[in-house]
């Protein structure tokens, strides 16, 4: 039955008792519960109710972060409760926010290797560059950290910024600026779970030679932020204009940046004072890292490779909680089905063992020609081996004794050279369902090297992409019989039917070229063990608005949870099961109003002025999280209604008695 707003406020904390879920919106209060009520909800199940995609009937909904979805909790001893979901932001990029010293700083602002602001020379006011592309985010707590505000816990978030789209003159500056990364100090209301920004601290990246295009991210089991560097600069490209522009902005010299310092895995450690330090690990392969996932053994790392002719990579660390040394593997795809996105058995090839320190030393001292010879046309020499690299043919020959350098600094080429299946396209996020020992991977587009038959992989599609599931097993060996020291090795790969996009033969009335009621071009992935839910964020060139989805792995039900502003990508996804009794789903977006033709031709004339008004003339994007807005319905609340005397006591309290 329907509830009044007042009753919703009184009942709000019951929603989280014994089984934490989303924080309450700032307008809601909460009441404590009895022990019986807490126990009643301890083993509850959860499901998300889908919202319709916004349309031009209400264009304002298409021009902002729009949420009209629900979440339902059901317990065995009673019925169910359904709540509406909302969204709150910490800030928009480009806003001035408080820093850890008590001053003000620019959210998403760019800084050079000396921590000095980078200014836009095309801007008449010479303003500091700031990002319109917040991406990977982690939420965490530190022992012993206390808020100075009564009734609040102290928590932290790390957020990274992938790039900024253009300068003030409208020219693209993609990849020309060193990616910023920041620590947010947050206060968490003890009763509602609401998060409030206390301070913002830019992380000094000098120890990592700066950061290159940081995209997806994850929280490690040991409470650090695992960042990414995607689209590593090809060391064989002479006079790489993007690398030179990056180097100029970072170091003040176009020739300083070394391509072998980028394409690795940065790790951020947060400190109790709200600052962070960064370490870049060079031994996990130099690939297009995006949203790696460390398995529960705290050693096995499953890695996305956001590339054409990308690979399935795995790293097994020598020691738990320490990524500074270990063994790198690439998968071999043995296809079992070519229908749709296909299916395969996976076996593994060892690429090598290394420490981060020795690979960094190689990066410092070696040139590409020290490691291998690369030809882009057939040399007619049998000592060269033909491979596919970034959609083209290469012929390569590894120099004697340089196998380790090739494995860790020229990983894409070397992995193909030794027989790895380098045929994936746009492998984005990776996440793990620990209870069922299943990994999920987002293949944003299933096309090009996955469909052209140029590698081991030859499937049908769709262009709209798919999420694959991989079963994880122990007692596995490499193709040459060497034992893999992990119980979390992917052994197969196939897409659940509900997680396959659907290409449309003709565009619909809004311009969508993929079915808007199915996922399209999945990107961010996170799995919630408590909710038994896989969250999926889109980066679609086929949906007019990108969506955040929730997929229940038990019921196989897919629900649209959130819609980003038209032209924006859903980023920053992070699902945290329990932070002081509340669960969180973090969600950002980037580049609102990034219009593509013909995708946005129909909606752009209506939506462009709205998006510009909402997001600083399309220059700003949001960093935030999902909330519970209020109770919609309660199937049976007999077990938790306050008794007559308790109701009277609470009414007296409400009236100040």
mmCIF file of C-alpha atoms in Angstrom, residues 385-620:
data_model
loop_
_atom_site.group_PDB
_atom_site.id
_atom_site.type_symbol
_atom_site.label_atom_id
_atom_site.label_comp_id
_atom_site.label_asym_id
_atom_site.label_seq_id
_atom_site.Cartn_x
_atom_site.Cartn_y
_atom_site.Cartn_z
ATOM 1 C CA UNK A 385 56.500 -13.771 -37.804
ATOM 2 C CA UNK A 386 53.281 -12.210 -39.097
ATOM 3 C CA UNK A 387 50.851 -10.883 -36.460
ATOM 4 C CA UNK A 388 47.849 -8.572 -36.283
ATOM 5 C CA UNK A 389 48.414 -5.323 -34.415
ATOM 6 C CA UNK A 390 45.759 -2.617 -34.031
ATOM 7 C CA UNK A 391 43.869 -3.754 -37.110
ATOM 8 C CA UNK A 392 46.906 -4.056 -39.395
ATOM 9 C CA UNK A 393 49.579 -6.612 -40.249
ATOM 10 C CA UNK A 394 52.991 -6.481 -38.609
ATOM 11 C CA UNK A 395 55.962 -8.756 -39.195
ATOM 12 C CA UNK A 396 58.159 -8.972 -36.109
ATOM 13 C CA UNK A 397 61.369 -10.587 -34.934
ATOM 14 C CA UNK A 398 62.412 -10.463 -31.267
ATOM 15 C CA UNK A 399 66.055 -9.647 -30.626
ATOM 16 C CA UNK A 400 68.055 -12.419 -28.877
ATOM 17 C CA UNK A 401 67.691 -12.287 -25.085
ATOM 18 C CA UNK A 402 64.975 -9.603 -25.218
ATOM 19 C CA UNK A 403 61.945 -11.824 -24.588
ATOM 20 C CA UNK A 404 61.237 -10.320 -21.169
ATOM 21 C CA UNK A 405 61.466 -6.760 -22.426
ATOM 22 C CA UNK A 406 59.196 -7.691 -25.333
ATOM 23 C CA UNK A 407 56.659 -9.381 -23.041
ATOM 24 C CA UNK A 408 56.302 -6.424 -20.692
ATOM 25 C CA UNK A 409 56.997 -3.392 -22.910
ATOM 26 C CA UNK A 410 55.710 -4.591 -26.301
ATOM 27 C CA UNK A 411 53.005 -6.787 -24.808
ATOM 28 C CA UNK A 412 50.460 -6.643 -27.639
ATOM 29 C CA UNK A 413 52.989 -7.615 -30.290
ATOM 30 C CA UNK A 414 54.756 -10.234 -28.185
ATOM 31 C CA UNK A 415 51.535 -11.867 -26.967
ATOM 32 C CA UNK A 416 50.436 -12.332 -30.591
ATOM 33 C CA UNK A 417 53.946 -13.508 -31.531
ATOM 34 C CA UNK A 418 53.822 -16.412 -29.029
ATOM 35 C CA UNK A 419 50.326 -17.519 -30.063
ATOM 36 C CA UNK A 420 47.921 -15.558 -27.881
ATOM 37 C CA UNK A 421 44.497 -14.797 -29.337
ATOM 38 C CA UNK A 422 44.905 -11.086 -29.993
ATOM 39 C CA UNK A 423 41.544 -10.645 -31.677
ATOM 40 C CA UNK A 424 39.254 -8.968 -29.139
ATOM 41 C CA UNK A 425 37.797 -5.501 -29.715
ATOM 42 C CA UNK A 426 37.146 -2.936 -27.024
ATOM 43 C CA UNK A 427 37.400 -5.257 -23.981
ATOM 44 C CA UNK A 428 36.403 -2.771 -21.318
ATOM 45 C CA UNK A 429 35.460 -3.524 -17.710
ATOM 46 C CA UNK A 430 36.091 -6.750 -15.803
ATOM 47 C CA UNK A 431 34.451 -7.755 -12.514
ATOM 48 C CA UNK A 432 34.076 -10.922 -10.432
ATOM 49 C CA UNK A 433 31.126 -12.698 -8.831
ATOM 50 C CA UNK A 434 33.100 -14.388 -6.058
ATOM 51 C CA UNK A 435 30.321 -16.639 -4.724
ATOM 52 C CA UNK A 436 29.723 -18.310 -8.089
ATOM 53 C CA UNK A 437 33.346 -17.957 -9.287
ATOM 54 C CA UNK A 438 32.323 -16.149 -12.474
ATOM 55 C CA UNK A 439 34.042 -13.167 -14.064
ATOM 56 C CA UNK A 440 32.104 -10.785 -16.299
ATOM 57 C CA UNK A 441 33.745 -8.781 -19.072
ATOM 58 C CA UNK A 442 32.296 -5.974 -21.186
ATOM 59 C CA UNK A 443 33.030 -6.218 -24.899
ATOM 60 C CA UNK A 444 31.875 -2.782 -25.935
ATOM 61 C CA UNK A 445 31.785 -3.595 -29.649
ATOM 62 C CA UNK A 446 31.857 -7.073 -31.190
ATOM 63 C CA UNK A 447 33.217 -6.197 -34.616
ATOM 64 C CA UNK A 448 36.400 -5.620 -36.646
ATOM 65 C CA UNK A 449 39.025 -8.102 -35.415
ATOM 66 C CA UNK A 450 36.341 -10.287 -33.783
ATOM 67 C CA UNK A 451 34.350 -10.690 -36.986
ATOM 68 C CA UNK A 452 36.798 -10.381 -39.887
ATOM 69 C CA UNK A 453 38.415 -13.817 -39.488
ATOM 70 C CA UNK A 454 41.937 -12.417 -39.205
ATOM 71 C CA UNK A 455 42.618 -14.200 -35.877
ATOM 72 C CA UNK A 456 41.374 -17.226 -33.885
ATOM 73 C CA UNK A 457 38.123 -15.350 -33.167
ATOM 74 C CA UNK A 458 35.422 -15.334 -35.863
ATOM 75 C CA UNK A 459 31.965 -14.457 -34.531
ATOM 76 C CA UNK A 460 28.921 -12.612 -35.885
ATOM 77 C CA UNK A 461 28.569 -9.566 -33.600
ATOM 78 C CA UNK A 462 26.627 -7.467 -32.660
ATOM 79 C CA UNK A 463 28.093 -3.988 -33.060
ATOM 80 C CA UNK A 464 26.113 -3.156 -29.915
ATOM 81 C CA UNK A 465 28.435 -5.452 -27.968
ATOM 82 C CA UNK A 466 27.902 -7.955 -25.188
ATOM 83 C CA UNK A 467 28.852 -8.877 -21.653
ATOM 84 C CA UNK A 468 30.604 -12.247 -21.465
ATOM 85 C CA UNK A 469 30.760 -14.576 -18.471
ATOM 86 C CA UNK A 470 33.889 -16.597 -17.704
ATOM 87 C CA UNK A 471 33.929 -19.531 -15.270
ATOM 88 C CA UNK A 472 36.920 -19.425 -12.920
ATOM 89 C CA UNK A 473 38.712 -22.615 -11.883
ATOM 90 C CA UNK A 474 41.803 -23.882 -10.083
ATOM 91 C CA UNK A 475 44.246 -26.669 -11.002
ATOM 92 C CA UNK A 476 44.956 -25.147 -14.409
ATOM 93 C CA UNK A 477 48.137 -25.365 -16.452
ATOM 94 C CA UNK A 478 49.523 -23.380 -19.369
ATOM 95 C CA UNK A 479 49.434 -24.747 -22.911
ATOM 96 C CA UNK A 480 52.973 -26.076 -22.374
ATOM 97 C CA UNK A 481 52.087 -27.786 -19.083
ATOM 98 C CA UNK A 482 53.281 -25.305 -16.456
ATOM 99 C CA UNK A 483 51.072 -25.043 -13.364
ATOM 100 C CA UNK A 484 49.230 -21.740 -12.876
ATOM 101 C CA UNK A 485 49.326 -20.826 -9.185
ATOM 102 C CA UNK A 486 45.763 -19.552 -8.936
ATOM 103 C CA UNK A 487 42.282 -20.884 -8.236
ATOM 104 C CA UNK A 488 40.707 -18.067 -10.273
ATOM 105 C CA UNK A 489 41.716 -18.883 -13.844
ATOM 106 C CA UNK A 490 39.120 -18.213 -16.598
ATOM 107 C CA UNK A 491 38.464 -21.444 -18.522
ATOM 108 C CA UNK A 492 35.679 -20.463 -20.932
ATOM 109 C CA UNK A 493 33.815 -17.471 -22.289
ATOM 110 C CA UNK A 494 30.196 -16.954 -23.417
ATOM 111 C CA UNK A 495 27.596 -14.193 -23.211
ATOM 112 C CA UNK A 496 24.365 -14.631 -21.188
ATOM 113 C CA UNK A 497 21.463 -14.017 -23.615
ATOM 114 C CA UNK A 498 20.085 -11.062 -21.626
ATOM 115 C CA UNK A 499 23.455 -9.292 -21.884
ATOM 116 C CA UNK A 500 23.791 -9.220 -25.665
ATOM 117 C CA UNK A 501 23.036 -5.977 -27.493
ATOM 118 C CA UNK A 502 20.694 -5.870 -30.471
ATOM 119 C CA UNK A 503 21.513 -3.910 -33.612
ATOM 120 C CA UNK A 504 18.524 -2.317 -35.345
ATOM 121 C CA UNK A 505 18.080 -2.689 -39.092
ATOM 122 C CA UNK A 506 16.968 0.955 -39.260
ATOM 123 C CA UNK A 507 17.231 3.740 -36.713
ATOM 124 C CA UNK A 508 14.236 4.313 -34.459
ATOM 125 C CA UNK A 509 12.303 7.574 -34.076
ATOM 126 C CA UNK A 510 14.976 9.102 -31.780
ATOM 127 C CA UNK A 511 17.958 7.941 -33.800
ATOM 128 C CA UNK A 512 18.985 4.837 -31.828
ATOM 129 C CA UNK A 513 20.724 2.226 -33.979
ATOM 130 C CA UNK A 514 20.571 -0.378 -31.188
ATOM 131 C CA UNK A 515 17.532 -1.534 -29.231
ATOM 132 C CA UNK A 516 17.168 0.963 -26.342
ATOM 133 C CA UNK A 517 15.590 -1.730 -24.138
ATOM 134 C CA UNK A 518 18.753 -3.833 -24.239
ATOM 135 C CA UNK A 519 22.336 -3.014 -23.329
ATOM 136 C CA UNK A 520 24.438 -1.359 -25.984
ATOM 137 C CA UNK A 521 28.211 -1.014 -25.929
ATOM 138 C CA UNK A 522 28.796 -2.003 -22.284
ATOM 139 C CA UNK A 523 31.782 -0.358 -20.633
ATOM 140 C CA UNK A 524 31.930 -0.107 -16.836
ATOM 141 C CA UNK A 525 31.086 -3.290 -14.903
ATOM 142 C CA UNK A 526 30.752 -3.900 -11.175
ATOM 143 C CA UNK A 527 29.227 -6.820 -9.273
ATOM 144 C CA UNK A 528 27.515 -6.554 -5.874
ATOM 145 C CA UNK A 529 27.715 -9.764 -3.845
ATOM 146 C CA UNK A 530 25.072 -8.555 -1.388
ATOM 147 C CA UNK A 531 22.583 -7.595 -4.093
ATOM 148 C CA UNK A 532 23.520 -10.468 -6.437
ATOM 149 C CA UNK A 533 23.495 -7.792 -9.105
ATOM 150 C CA UNK A 534 25.789 -6.953 -12.002
ATOM 151 C CA UNK A 535 25.801 -3.221 -12.766
ATOM 152 C CA UNK A 536 26.589 -2.225 -16.352
ATOM 153 C CA UNK A 537 27.375 1.271 -17.619
ATOM 154 C CA UNK A 538 27.262 2.113 -21.324
ATOM 155 C CA UNK A 539 29.588 3.981 -23.653
ATOM 156 C CA UNK A 540 27.468 3.697 -26.750
ATOM 157 C CA UNK A 541 27.672 5.076 -30.218
ATOM 158 C CA UNK A 542 24.301 3.420 -30.803
ATOM 159 C CA UNK A 543 22.088 4.797 -27.988
ATOM 160 C CA UNK A 544 21.008 8.445 -28.011
ATOM 161 C CA UNK A 545 21.236 8.388 -24.196
ATOM 162 C CA UNK A 546 23.578 6.018 -22.406
ATOM 163 C CA UNK A 547 22.186 3.988 -19.531
ATOM 164 C CA UNK A 548 23.219 2.306 -16.291
ATOM 165 C CA UNK A 549 21.721 -1.186 -15.998
ATOM 166 C CA UNK A 550 21.249 -3.696 -13.160
ATOM 167 C CA UNK A 551 21.216 -7.422 -13.983
ATOM 168 C CA UNK A 552 20.156 -9.896 -11.289
ATOM 169 C CA UNK A 553 22.242 -13.030 -11.846
ATOM 170 C CA UNK A 554 19.622 -15.276 -10.186
ATOM 171 C CA UNK A 555 16.436 -14.049 -11.872
ATOM 172 C CA UNK A 556 18.242 -13.044 -15.115
ATOM 173 C CA UNK A 557 16.230 -9.810 -15.049
ATOM 174 C CA UNK A 558 17.748 -6.693 -16.624
ATOM 175 C CA UNK A 559 16.607 -3.273 -15.415
ATOM 176 C CA UNK A 560 17.449 0.223 -16.645
ATOM 177 C CA UNK A 561 18.444 2.163 -13.518
ATOM 178 C CA UNK A 562 19.734 5.537 -14.747
ATOM 179 C CA UNK A 563 20.022 7.604 -17.921
ATOM 180 C CA UNK A 564 22.939 9.984 -18.481
ATOM 181 C CA UNK A 565 22.559 13.277 -20.352
ATOM 182 C CA UNK A 566 22.323 12.732 -24.092
ATOM 183 C CA UNK A 567 25.759 12.420 -25.648
ATOM 184 C CA UNK A 568 27.358 11.485 -22.316
ATOM 185 C CA UNK A 569 29.000 8.221 -21.325
ATOM 186 C CA UNK A 570 28.156 6.370 -18.085
ATOM 187 C CA UNK A 571 31.398 6.144 -16.078
ATOM 188 C CA UNK A 572 32.778 5.904 -12.548
ATOM 189 C CA UNK A 573 30.716 2.834 -11.688
ATOM 190 C CA UNK A 574 31.596 1.355 -8.311
ATOM 191 C CA UNK A 575 29.405 -0.923 -6.171
ATOM 192 C CA UNK A 576 30.327 -1.186 -2.481
ATOM 193 C CA UNK A 577 28.338 -3.605 -0.355
ATOM 194 C CA UNK A 578 28.851 -2.202 3.122
ATOM 195 C CA UNK A 579 30.272 1.102 4.313
ATOM 196 C CA UNK A 580 29.222 1.555 7.936
ATOM 197 C CA UNK A 581 25.881 -0.134 7.263
ATOM 198 C CA UNK A 582 25.130 1.372 3.848
ATOM 199 C CA UNK A 583 25.760 0.151 0.316
ATOM 200 C CA UNK A 584 26.739 2.499 -2.491
ATOM 201 C CA UNK A 585 26.539 2.557 -6.251
ATOM 202 C CA UNK A 586 28.822 5.335 -7.449
ATOM 203 C CA UNK A 587 28.101 6.773 -10.895
ATOM 204 C CA UNK A 588 29.629 9.569 -12.969
ATOM 205 C CA UNK A 589 29.206 10.689 -16.540
ATOM 206 C CA UNK A 590 31.464 12.404 -19.035
ATOM 207 C CA UNK A 591 31.219 14.695 -22.096
ATOM 208 C CA UNK A 592 27.510 15.593 -21.985
ATOM 209 C CA UNK A 593 26.287 16.804 -25.365
ATOM 210 C CA UNK A 594 29.063 15.082 -27.317
ATOM 211 C CA UNK A 595 26.891 15.002 -30.422
ATOM 212 C CA UNK A 596 27.465 12.407 -33.122
ATOM 213 C CA UNK A 597 25.884 12.316 -36.561
ATOM 214 C CA UNK A 598 23.573 10.680 -37.524
ATOM 215 C CA UNK A 599 22.993 9.312 -33.992
ATOM 216 C CA UNK A 600 21.960 12.664 -32.459
ATOM 217 C CA UNK A 601 20.657 14.465 -35.526
ATOM 218 C CA UNK A 602 17.035 14.272 -34.370
ATOM 219 C CA UNK A 603 17.538 15.211 -30.723
ATOM 220 C CA UNK A 604 20.398 17.714 -30.916
ATOM 221 C CA UNK A 605 18.349 20.798 -31.909
ATOM 222 C CA UNK A 606 16.093 20.323 -28.885
ATOM 223 C CA UNK A 607 18.625 19.058 -26.342
ATOM 224 C CA UNK A 608 21.752 21.091 -27.052
ATOM 225 C CA UNK A 609 20.534 24.302 -25.350
ATOM 226 C CA UNK A 610 19.281 22.286 -22.354
ATOM 227 C CA UNK A 611 22.555 20.393 -21.931
ATOM 228 C CA UNK A 612 24.533 23.620 -22.270
ATOM 229 C CA UNK A 613 22.410 25.253 -19.558
ATOM 230 C CA UNK A 614 22.777 22.269 -17.220
ATOM 231 C CA UNK A 615 26.501 21.622 -17.649
ATOM 232 C CA UNK A 616 28.449 24.831 -18.071
ATOM 233 C CA UNK A 617 28.055 25.123 -21.822
ATOM 234 C CA UNK A 618 28.844 21.377 -22.121
ATOM 235 C CA UNK A 619 32.230 21.775 -20.398
ATOM 236 C CA UNK A 620 31.358 20.130 -17.054
#
